Short mmCIF file of C-alpha atoms in Angstrom, two decimals:
data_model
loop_
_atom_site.label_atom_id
_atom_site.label_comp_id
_atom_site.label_asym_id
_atom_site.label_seq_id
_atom_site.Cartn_x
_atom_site.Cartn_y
_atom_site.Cartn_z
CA UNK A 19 82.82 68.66 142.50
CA UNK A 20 82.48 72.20 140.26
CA UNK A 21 85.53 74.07 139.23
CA UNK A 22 85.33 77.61 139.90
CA UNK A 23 84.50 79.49 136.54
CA UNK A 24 87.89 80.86 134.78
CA UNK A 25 89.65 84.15 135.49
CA UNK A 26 90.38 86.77 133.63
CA UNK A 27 92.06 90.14 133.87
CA UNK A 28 91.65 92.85 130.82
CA UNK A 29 94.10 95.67 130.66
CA UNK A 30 92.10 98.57 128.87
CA UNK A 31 89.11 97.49 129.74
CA UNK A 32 87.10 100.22 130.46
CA UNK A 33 86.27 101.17 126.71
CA UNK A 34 86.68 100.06 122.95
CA UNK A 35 87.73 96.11 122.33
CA UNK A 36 88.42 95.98 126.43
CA UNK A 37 84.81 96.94 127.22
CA UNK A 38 83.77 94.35 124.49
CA UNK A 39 85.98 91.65 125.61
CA UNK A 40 84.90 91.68 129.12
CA UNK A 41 81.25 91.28 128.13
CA UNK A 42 81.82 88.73 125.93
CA UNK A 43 84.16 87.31 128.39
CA UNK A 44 81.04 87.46 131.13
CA UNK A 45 79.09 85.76 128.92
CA UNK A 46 81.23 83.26 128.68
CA UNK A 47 81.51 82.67 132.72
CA UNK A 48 84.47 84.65 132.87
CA UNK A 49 85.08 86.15 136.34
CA UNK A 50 86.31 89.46 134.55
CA UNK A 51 88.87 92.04 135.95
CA UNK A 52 89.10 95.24 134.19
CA UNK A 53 92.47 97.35 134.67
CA UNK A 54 91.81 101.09 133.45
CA UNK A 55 92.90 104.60 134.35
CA UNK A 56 89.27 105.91 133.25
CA UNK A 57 87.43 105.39 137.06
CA UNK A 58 83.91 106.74 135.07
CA UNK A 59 84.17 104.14 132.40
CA UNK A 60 85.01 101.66 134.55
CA UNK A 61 81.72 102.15 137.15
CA UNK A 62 79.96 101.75 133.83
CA UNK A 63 81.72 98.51 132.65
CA UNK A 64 81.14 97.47 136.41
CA UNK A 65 77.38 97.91 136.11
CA UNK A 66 77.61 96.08 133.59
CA UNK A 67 79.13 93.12 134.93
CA UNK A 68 76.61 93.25 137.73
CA UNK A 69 73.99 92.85 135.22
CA UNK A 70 75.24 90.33 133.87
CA UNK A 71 75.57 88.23 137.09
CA UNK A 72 79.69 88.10 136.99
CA UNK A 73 81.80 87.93 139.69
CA UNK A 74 84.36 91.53 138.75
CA UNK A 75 86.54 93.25 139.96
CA UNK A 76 87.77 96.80 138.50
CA UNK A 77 91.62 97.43 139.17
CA UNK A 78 93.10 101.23 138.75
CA UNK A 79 95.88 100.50 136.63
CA UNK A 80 97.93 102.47 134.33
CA UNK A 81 100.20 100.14 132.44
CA UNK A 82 103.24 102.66 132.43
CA UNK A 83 103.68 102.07 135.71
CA UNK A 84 104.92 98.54 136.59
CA UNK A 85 103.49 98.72 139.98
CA UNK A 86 100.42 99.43 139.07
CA UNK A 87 100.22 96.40 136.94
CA UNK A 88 101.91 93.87 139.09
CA UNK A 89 99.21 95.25 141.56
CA UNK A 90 97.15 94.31 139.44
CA UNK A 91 97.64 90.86 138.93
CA UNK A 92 98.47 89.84 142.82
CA UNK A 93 94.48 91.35 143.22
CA UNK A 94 93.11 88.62 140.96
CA UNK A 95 95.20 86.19 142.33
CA UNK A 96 93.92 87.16 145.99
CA UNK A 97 90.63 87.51 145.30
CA UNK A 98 89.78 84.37 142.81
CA UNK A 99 93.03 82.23 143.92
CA UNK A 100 94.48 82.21 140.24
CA UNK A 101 95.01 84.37 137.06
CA UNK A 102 93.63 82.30 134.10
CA UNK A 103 93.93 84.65 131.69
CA UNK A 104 95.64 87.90 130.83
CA UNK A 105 94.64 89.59 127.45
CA UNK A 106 96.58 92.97 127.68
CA UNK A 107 94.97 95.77 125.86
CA UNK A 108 95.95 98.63 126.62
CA UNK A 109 97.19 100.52 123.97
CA UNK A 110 97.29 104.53 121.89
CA UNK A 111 97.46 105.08 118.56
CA UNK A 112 99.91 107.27 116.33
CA UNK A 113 99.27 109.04 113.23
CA UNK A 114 101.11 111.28 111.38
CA UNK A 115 103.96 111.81 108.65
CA UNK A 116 107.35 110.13 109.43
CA UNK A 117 109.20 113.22 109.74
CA UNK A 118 106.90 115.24 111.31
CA UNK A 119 106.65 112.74 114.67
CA UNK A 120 108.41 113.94 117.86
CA UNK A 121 110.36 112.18 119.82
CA UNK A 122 108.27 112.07 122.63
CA UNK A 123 105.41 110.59 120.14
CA UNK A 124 107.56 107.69 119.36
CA UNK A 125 108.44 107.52 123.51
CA UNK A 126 104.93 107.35 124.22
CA UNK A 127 103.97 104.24 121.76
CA UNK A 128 106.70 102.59 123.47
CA UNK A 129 105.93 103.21 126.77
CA UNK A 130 102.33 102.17 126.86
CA UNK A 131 102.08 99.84 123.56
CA UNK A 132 105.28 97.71 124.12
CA UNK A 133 105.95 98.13 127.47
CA UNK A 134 102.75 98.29 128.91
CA UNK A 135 102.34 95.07 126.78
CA UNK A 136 105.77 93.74 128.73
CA UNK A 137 105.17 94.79 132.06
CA UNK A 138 101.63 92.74 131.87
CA UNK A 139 103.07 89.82 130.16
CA UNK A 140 105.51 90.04 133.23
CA UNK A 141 103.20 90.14 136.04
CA UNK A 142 101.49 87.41 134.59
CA UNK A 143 104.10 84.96 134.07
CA UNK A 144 104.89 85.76 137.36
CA UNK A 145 101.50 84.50 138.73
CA UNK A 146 101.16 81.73 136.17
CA UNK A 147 104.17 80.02 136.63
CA UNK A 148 103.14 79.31 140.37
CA UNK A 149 100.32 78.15 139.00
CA UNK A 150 101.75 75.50 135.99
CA UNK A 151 99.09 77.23 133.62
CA UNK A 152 97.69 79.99 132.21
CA UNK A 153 97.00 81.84 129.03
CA UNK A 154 98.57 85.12 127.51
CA UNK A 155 96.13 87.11 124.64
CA UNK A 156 98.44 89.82 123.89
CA UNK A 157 96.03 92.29 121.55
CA UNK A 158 98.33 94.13 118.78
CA UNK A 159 97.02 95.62 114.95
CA UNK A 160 96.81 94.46 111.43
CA UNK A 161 99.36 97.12 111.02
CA UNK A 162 102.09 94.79 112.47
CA UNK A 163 101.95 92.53 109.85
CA UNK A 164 101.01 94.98 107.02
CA UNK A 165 102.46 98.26 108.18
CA UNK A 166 100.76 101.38 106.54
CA UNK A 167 102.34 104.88 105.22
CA UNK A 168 101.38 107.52 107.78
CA UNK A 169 101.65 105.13 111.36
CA UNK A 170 105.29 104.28 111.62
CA UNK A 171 105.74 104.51 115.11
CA UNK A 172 101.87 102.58 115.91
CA UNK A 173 102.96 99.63 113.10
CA UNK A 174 106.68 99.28 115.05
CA UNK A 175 105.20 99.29 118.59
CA UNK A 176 102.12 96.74 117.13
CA UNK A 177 105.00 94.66 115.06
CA UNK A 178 106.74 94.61 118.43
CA UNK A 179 104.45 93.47 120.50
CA UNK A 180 103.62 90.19 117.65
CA UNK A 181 107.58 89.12 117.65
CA UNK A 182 107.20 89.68 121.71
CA UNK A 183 104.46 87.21 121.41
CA UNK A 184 105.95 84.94 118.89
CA UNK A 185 109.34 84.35 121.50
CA UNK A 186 107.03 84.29 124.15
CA UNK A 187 104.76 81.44 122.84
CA UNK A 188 107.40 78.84 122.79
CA UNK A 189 109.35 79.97 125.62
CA UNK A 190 106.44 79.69 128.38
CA UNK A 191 105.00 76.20 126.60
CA UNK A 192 107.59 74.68 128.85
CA UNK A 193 105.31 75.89 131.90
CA UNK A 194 102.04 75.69 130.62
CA UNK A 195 101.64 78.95 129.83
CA UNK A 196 100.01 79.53 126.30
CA UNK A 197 100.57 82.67 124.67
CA UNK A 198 98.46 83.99 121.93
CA UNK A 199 98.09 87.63 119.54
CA UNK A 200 94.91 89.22 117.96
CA UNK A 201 95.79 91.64 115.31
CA UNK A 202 92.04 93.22 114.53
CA UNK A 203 92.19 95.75 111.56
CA UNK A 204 90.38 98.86 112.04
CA UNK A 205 86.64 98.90 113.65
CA UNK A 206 84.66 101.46 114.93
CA UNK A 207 85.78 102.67 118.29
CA UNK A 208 86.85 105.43 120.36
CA UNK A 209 90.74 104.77 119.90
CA UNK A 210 90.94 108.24 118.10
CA UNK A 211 90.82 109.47 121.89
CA UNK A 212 94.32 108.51 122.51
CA UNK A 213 95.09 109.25 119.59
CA UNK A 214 98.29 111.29 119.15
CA UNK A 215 98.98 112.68 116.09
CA UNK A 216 101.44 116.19 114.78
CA UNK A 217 98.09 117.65 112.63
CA UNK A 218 94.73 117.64 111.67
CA UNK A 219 95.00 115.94 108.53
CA UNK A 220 96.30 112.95 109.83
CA UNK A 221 93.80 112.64 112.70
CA UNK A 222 90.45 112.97 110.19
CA UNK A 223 92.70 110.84 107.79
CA UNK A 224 92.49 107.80 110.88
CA UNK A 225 89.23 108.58 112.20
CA UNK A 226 87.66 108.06 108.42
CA UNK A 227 89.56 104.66 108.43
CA UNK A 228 87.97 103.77 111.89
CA UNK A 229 84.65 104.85 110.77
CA UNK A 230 84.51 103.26 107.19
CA UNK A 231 84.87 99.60 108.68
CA UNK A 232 81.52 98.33 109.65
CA UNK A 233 82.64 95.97 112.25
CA UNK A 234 81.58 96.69 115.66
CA UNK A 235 83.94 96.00 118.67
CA UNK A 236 81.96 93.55 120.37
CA UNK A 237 81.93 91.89 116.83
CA UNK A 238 85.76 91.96 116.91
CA UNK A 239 85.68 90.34 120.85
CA UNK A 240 83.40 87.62 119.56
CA UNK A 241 85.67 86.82 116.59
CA UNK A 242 88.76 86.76 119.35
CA UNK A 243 87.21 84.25 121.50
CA UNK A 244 86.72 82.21 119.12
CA UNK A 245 90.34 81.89 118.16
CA UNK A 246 91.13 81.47 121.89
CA UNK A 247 88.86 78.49 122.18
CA UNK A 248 90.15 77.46 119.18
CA UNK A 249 93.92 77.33 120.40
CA UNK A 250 95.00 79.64 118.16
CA UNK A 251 98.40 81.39 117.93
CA UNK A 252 97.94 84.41 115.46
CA UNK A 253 93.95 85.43 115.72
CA UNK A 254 92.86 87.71 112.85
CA UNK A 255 89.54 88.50 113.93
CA UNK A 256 87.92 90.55 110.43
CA UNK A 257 87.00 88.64 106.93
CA UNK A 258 89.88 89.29 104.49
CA UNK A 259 93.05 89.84 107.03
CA UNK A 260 94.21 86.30 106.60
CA UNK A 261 94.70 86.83 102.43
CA UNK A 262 96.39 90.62 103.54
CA UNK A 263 98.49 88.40 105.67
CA UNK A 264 99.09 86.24 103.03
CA UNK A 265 100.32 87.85 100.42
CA UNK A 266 102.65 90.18 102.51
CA UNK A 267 104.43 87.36 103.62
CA UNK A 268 104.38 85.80 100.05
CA UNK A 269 104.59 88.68 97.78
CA UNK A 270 106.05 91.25 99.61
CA UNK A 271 107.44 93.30 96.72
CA UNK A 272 103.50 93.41 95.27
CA UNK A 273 102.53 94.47 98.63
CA UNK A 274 104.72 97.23 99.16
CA UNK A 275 103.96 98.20 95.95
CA UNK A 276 100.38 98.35 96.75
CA UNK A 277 101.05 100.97 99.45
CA UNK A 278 102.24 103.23 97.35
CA UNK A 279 98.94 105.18 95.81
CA UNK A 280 98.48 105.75 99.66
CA UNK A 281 101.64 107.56 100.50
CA UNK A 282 101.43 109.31 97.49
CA UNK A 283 97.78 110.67 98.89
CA UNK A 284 99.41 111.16 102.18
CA UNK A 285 101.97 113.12 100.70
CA UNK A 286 99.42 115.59 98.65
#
């Protein structure tokens, strides 16, 4: 007798590292959901699905709005009988001097990057503890473990969402729901659309970081599956993140140290 091929739903998925999950996800027999606000985007990652011969669905969802995701999740579960996987994605990005960020910047990282991140997590468990399994890919930044001048509020809401997933890891095990974070450093991608951000400076300083990395998304997605079929906890999906990692947690006077000429750049 065949199993039915896995579930999975993708918050963000319309665009970026969502878009190139849930093709790499197809290709690996995924039945793929995609939650987005962007309806255009979505039709396109649709037709793309379709393509590729996947069972989709594509889910309005905006991940402020715990309705919307809880929705969300109780469509998978109706449609394919079980939520297999959740990796939530959705997320903006901040730039911008410390003292120079609103309070309504700060609000809005919170709201969608740790909350959104929450809300999903919560709808999931939800569905996966009926089930007895499941598996949580909550998708942060390299900034949460190596926090950067110039993106206080993105590194807290990204360092959030890893110590979220760190609690969460051991206290679902008990129901056989895994739990596991990417933190990707930066990649070309559109991200620099949400991106929000008190000047210009600050916004060409983050697009130049975006666009000086040569990795691709879908190069990114790849490198994320394969920690997922590996079983592993913390995936760090670029070359060279796993030494950063390393010696901030080992020699974190040299590190902060080494943040320093940046600041100072910041600050010119």
């Amino acid at each position: 007798m065949s199993h039915p091929a896995p579930s999975i739903l993708i918050t963000g998925g319309a665009s970026g590292l969502g878009r190139a999950l849930a093709e790499a996800a197809a290709k690996r027999g995924y039945r793929v959901a995609i939650a987005d606000t962007h309806s255009v985007r979505c039709e396109e990652v649709c037709r793309m699905l379709a393509d590729l011969q996947v069972e989709h669905l594509h889910l309005a969802c905006d991940v402020r709005r715990d309705g919307d995701v809880r929705q969300a999740v109780d469509r998978v579960v109706r449609r394919w009988g079980e939520l297999d996987v959740l990796v939530s994605n959705a997320g903006i990005a901040s730039a911008g001097l410390f003292e120079t960020l609103a309070e309504g910047d700060w609000q809005a990282q919170i709201d969608t990057n740790l909350l959104g991140t929450v809300r999903a997590c919560r709808a999931a468990v939800s569905a996966m503890k009926r089930q007895g399994k499941g598996h949580i890919i909550n998708i942060a930044a390299m900034t949460a473990l190596a926090p950067a001048p110039g993106m206080s509020s993105y590194s807290a809401t990204q360092a959030a969402i890893v110590a979220l997933s760190e609690s969460l890891h051991s206290e679902l095990a008990p129901l056989g729901i895994r739990v596991s974070v990417a933190c990707p450093s930066f990649f070309r991608s559109n991200l620099t659309e949400s991106l929000r951000s008190p000047d210009p400076v600050s916004r060409v300083r983050f697009e130049h970081l975006l666009d000086q990395h040569g990795y691709t998304a879908g190069e990114v997605a790849a490198r994320i599956f394969r920690g997922i079929d590996a079983g592993d906890f913390l995936i760090l999906p670029q070359p060279g993140l796993k030494h950063l990692w390393r010696r901030k947690r080992w020699r974190p006077r040299h590190a902060l140290r080494a943040m320093l000429p940046l600041a100072e750049k910041i600050r010119r």
